[in-house]
CSV table of C-alpha atoms in Angstrom, one decimal:
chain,number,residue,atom,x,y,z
E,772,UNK,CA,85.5,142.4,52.2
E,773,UNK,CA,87.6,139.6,52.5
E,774,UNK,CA,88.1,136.2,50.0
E,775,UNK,CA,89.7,133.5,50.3
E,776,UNK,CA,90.9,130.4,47.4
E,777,UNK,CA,92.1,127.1,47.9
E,778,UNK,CA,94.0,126.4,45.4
E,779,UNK,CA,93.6,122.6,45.4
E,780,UNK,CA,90.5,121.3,46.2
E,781,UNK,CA,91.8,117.3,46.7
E,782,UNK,CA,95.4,116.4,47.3
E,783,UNK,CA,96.6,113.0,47.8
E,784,UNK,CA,99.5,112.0,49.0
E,785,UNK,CA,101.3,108.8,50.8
E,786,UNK,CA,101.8,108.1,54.2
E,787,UNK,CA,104.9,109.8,55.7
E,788,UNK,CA,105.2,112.1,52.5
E,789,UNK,CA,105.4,115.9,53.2
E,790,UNK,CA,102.0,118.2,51.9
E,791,UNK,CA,101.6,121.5,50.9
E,792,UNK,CA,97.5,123.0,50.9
E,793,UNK,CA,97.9,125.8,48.9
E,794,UNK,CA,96.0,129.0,50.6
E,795,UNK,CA,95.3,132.5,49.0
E,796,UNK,CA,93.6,135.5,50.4
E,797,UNK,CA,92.6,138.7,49.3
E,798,UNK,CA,91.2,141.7,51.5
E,799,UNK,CA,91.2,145.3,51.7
E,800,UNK,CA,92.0,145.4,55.5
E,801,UNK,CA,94.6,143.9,57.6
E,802,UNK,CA,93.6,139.9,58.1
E,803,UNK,CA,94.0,137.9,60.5
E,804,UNK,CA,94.7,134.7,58.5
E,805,UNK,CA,93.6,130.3,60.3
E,806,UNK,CA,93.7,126.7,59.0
E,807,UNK,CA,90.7,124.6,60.6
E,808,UNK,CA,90.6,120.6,60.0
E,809,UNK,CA,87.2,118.9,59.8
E,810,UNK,CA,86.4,115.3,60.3
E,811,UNK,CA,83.7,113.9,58.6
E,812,UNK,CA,80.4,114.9,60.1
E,813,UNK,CA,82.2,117.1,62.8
E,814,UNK,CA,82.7,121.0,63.3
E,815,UNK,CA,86.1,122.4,62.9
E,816,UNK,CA,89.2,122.3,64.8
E,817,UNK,CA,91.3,124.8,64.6
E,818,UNK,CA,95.1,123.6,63.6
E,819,UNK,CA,97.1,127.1,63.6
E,820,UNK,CA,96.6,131.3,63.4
E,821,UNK,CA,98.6,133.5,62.3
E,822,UNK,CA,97.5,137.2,64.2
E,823,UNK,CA,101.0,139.1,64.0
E,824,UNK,CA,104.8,138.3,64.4
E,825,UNK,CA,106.7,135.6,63.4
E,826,UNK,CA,105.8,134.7,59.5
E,827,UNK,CA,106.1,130.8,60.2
E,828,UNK,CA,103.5,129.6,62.7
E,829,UNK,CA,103.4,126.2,64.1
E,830,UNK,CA,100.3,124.3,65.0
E,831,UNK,CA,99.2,121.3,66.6
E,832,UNK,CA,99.7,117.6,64.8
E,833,UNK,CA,102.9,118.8,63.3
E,834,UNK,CA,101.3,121.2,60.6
E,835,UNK,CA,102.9,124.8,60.4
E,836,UNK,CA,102.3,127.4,57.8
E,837,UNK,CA,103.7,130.8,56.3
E,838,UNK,CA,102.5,133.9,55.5
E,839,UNK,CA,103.6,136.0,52.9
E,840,UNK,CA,101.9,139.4,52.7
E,841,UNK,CA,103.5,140.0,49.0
E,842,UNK,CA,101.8,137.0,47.3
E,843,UNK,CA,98.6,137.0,50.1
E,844,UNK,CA,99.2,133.4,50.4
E,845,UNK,CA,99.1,131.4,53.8
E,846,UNK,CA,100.3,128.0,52.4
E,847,UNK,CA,99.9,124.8,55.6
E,848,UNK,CA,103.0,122.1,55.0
E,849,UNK,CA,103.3,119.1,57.1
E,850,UNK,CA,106.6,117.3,56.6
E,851,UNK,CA,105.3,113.9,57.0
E,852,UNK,CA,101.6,112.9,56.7
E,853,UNK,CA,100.1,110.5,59.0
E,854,UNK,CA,96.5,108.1,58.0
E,855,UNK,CA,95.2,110.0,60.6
E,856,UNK,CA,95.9,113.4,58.9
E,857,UNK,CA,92.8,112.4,56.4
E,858,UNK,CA,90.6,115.4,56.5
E,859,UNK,CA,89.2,118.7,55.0
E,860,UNK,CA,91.4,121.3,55.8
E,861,UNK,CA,89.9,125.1,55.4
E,862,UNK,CA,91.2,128.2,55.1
E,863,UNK,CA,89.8,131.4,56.7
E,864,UNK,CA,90.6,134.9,57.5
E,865,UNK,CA,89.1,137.5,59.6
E,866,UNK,CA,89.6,141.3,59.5
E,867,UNK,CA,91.4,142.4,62.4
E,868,UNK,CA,90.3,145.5,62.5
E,869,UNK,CA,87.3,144.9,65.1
E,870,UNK,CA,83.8,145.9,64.4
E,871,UNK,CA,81.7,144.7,62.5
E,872,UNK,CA,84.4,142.5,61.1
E,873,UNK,CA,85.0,140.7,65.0
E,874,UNK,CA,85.3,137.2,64.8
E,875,UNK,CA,83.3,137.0,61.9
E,876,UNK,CA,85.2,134.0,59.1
E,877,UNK,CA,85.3,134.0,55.8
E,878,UNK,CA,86.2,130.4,54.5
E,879,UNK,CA,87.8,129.4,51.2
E,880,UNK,CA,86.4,126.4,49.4
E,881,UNK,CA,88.0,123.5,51.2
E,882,UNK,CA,91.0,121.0,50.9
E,883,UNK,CA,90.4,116.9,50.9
E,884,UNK,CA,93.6,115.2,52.4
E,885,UNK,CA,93.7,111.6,51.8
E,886,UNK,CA,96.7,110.1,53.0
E,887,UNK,CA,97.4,106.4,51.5
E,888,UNK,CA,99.1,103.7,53.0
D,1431,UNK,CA,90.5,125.6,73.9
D,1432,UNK,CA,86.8,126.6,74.7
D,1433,UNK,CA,84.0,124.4,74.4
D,1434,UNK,CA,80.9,125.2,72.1
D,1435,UNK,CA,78.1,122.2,72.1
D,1436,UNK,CA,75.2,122.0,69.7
D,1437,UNK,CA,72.2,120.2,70.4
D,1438,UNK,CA,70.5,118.5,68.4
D,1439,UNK,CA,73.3,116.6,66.6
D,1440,UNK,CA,71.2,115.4,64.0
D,1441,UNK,CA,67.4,115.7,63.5
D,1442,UNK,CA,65.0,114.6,61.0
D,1443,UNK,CA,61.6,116.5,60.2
D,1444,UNK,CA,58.8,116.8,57.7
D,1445,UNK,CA,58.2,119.6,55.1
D,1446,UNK,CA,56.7,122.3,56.9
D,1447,UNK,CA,57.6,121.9,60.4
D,1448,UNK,CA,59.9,124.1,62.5
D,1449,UNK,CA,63.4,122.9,63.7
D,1450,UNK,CA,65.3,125.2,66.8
D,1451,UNK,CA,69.2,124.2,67.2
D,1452,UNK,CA,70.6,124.9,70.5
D,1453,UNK,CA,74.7,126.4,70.2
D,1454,UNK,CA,75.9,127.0,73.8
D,1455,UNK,CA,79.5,127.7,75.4
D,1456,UNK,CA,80.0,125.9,78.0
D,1457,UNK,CA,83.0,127.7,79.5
D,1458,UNK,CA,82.9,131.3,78.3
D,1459,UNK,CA,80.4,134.0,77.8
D,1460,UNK,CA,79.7,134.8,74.4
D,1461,UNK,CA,78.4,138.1,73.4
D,1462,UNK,CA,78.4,137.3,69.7
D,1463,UNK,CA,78.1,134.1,68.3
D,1464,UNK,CA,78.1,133.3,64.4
D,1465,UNK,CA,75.4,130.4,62.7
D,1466,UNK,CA,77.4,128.9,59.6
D,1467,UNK,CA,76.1,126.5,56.9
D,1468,UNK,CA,77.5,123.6,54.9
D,1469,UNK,CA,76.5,121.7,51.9
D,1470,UNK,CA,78.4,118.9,51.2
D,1471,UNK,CA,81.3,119.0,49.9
D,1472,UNK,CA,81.1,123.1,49.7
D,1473,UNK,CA,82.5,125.3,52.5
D,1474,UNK,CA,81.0,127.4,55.4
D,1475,UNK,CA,78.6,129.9,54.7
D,1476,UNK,CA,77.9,132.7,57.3
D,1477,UNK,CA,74.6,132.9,57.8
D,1478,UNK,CA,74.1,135.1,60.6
D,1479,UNK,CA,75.9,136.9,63.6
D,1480,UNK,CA,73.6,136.3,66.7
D,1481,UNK,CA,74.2,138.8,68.6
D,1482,UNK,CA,73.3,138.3,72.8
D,1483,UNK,CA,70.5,140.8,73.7
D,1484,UNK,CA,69.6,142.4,70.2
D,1485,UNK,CA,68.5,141.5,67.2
D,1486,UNK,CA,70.6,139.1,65.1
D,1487,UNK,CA,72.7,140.6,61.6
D,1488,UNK,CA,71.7,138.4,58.8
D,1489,UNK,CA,74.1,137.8,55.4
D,1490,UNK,CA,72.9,139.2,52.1
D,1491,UNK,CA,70.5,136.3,51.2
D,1492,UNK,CA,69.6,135.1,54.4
D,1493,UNK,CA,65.9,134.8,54.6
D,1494,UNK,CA,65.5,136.3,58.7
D,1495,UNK,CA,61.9,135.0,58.7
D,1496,UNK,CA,63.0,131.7,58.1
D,1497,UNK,CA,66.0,131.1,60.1
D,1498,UNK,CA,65.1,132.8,63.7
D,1499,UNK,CA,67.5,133.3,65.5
D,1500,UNK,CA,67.6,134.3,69.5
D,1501,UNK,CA,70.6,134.8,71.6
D,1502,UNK,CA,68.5,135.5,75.3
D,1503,UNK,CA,71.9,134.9,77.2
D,1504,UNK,CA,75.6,135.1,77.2
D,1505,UNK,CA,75.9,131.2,77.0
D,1506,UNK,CA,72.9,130.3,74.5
D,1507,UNK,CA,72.2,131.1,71.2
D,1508,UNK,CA,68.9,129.3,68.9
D,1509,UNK,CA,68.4,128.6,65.2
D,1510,UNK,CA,65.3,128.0,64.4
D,1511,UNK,CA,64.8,126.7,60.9
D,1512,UNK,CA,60.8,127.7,60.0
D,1513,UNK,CA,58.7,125.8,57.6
D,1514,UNK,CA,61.8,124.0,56.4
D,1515,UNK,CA,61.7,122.6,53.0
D,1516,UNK,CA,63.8,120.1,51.5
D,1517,UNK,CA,66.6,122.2,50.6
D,1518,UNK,CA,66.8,123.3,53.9
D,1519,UNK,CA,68.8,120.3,54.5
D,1520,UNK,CA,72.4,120.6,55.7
D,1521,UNK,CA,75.0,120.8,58.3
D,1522,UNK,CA,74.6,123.9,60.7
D,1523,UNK,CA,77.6,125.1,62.6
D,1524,UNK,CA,77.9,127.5,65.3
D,1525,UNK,CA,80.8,129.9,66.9
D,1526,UNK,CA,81.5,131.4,69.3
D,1527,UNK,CA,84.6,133.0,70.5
D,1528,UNK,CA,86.7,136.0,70.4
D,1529,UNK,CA,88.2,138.4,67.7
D,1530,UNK,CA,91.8,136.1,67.8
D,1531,UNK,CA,89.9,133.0,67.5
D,1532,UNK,CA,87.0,131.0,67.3
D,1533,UNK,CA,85.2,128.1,68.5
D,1534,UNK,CA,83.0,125.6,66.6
D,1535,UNK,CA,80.1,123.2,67.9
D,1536,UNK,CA,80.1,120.2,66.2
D,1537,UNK,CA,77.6,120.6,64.0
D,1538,UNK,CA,73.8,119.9,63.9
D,1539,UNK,CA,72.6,117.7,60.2
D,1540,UNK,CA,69.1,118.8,59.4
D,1541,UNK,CA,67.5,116.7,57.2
D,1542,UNK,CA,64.2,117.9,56.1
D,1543,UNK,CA,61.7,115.0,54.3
């Protein structure tokens, strides 16, 4: 079984600031760790994965994010936040070891950007 | 990436009536596709994993006889909210996808008067 926290359920910050959404996981299996954005009233878009490889991914809009199998954390960063980079952000992770654990997400509790003028 | 639509967006219906959501990939064949819920402000919820050609796995909590759900074809997978009460109201969100990533409808709001 699989969880994952968000550490910081709102975060605010000013436009062209950088942002951290804070991401831990915890799982008895190899994971396969993603960052989704939501809209308001939309379904999820998926922003970056991390499957194997390279610890820093890089995803679309400018976000990237790290994994760091010591401290199970999967931290997203943007460098500098746009208006348009208001959203929920999730975390989520996936067992990859097939099976009964194939494709199937389990999603931590949630991140509210709100980037300010 | 992929497309997953859901239809209907939003729908309204009384206490007691039965409400199907349609989740279909439009340009892949999905042999598994996952129903999610979503209160507001609260995360996704697995509900189910539809499964195409058998019976659907339901989460631990997951009332089968109330949330039917049918996957008759590689493209098409139905939710179909039964009796609904009031507290069935939320936002329903379907996947579909592969093992490296997956695919979200937008979303279908169910409110239930």
């Amino acid at each position: 079984a699989q969880s994952v926290t968000q550490l910081d359920s709102q975060v605010p910050v000013f436009e062209e600031a950088p942002v951290e959404l804070r991401c831990n996981y915890s799982s008895s299996v190899s994971v396969y760790l993603f960052w989704y954005v939501q809209y308001p009233n939309q379904g999820l878009q998926l922003l970056l994965k991390y499957l194997s490889g390279s610890t820093l991914v890089k995803g679309i809009n400018g976000f990237e994010a790290e994994f760091n199998k010591s401290q199970t954390s999967f931290h997203l960063r943007k460098p500098s936040v746009h208006i348009s980079d208001t959203a929920e952000y999730f975390c989520a992770v996936s067992g990859n070891a097939g099976g009964t654990s194939y494709g199937k997400l389990t999603f931590g509790q949630g991140t509210i950007l709100t980037v300010h003028p | 990436g992929a497309v997953v639509s859901q239809h209907p967006s939003w729908v309204i219906c009384k206490s007691g009536t039965s409400v199907k959501i349609e989740c279909r990939s439009l340009d892949f064949q999905a042999t598994t596709m996952f129903w999610y819920r979503q209160f507001p402000k609260q995360s996704l919820m697995l509900m189910a994993t539809s499964n195409e050609g058998s019976k659907a796995t339901y989460e631990q909590g997951v009332e089968k006889d109330k949330f039917l759900i049918n996957h008759a074809s590689l493209t098409l997978s139905t939710l179909t909210v039964t009796s609904a009460h009031p507290e069935d109201s939320s936002f329903y969100i379907c996947s579909g996808g592969g093992h490296y990533e997956q695919y979200f409808g937008p979303g279908t709001r169910l409110t239930v008067t």
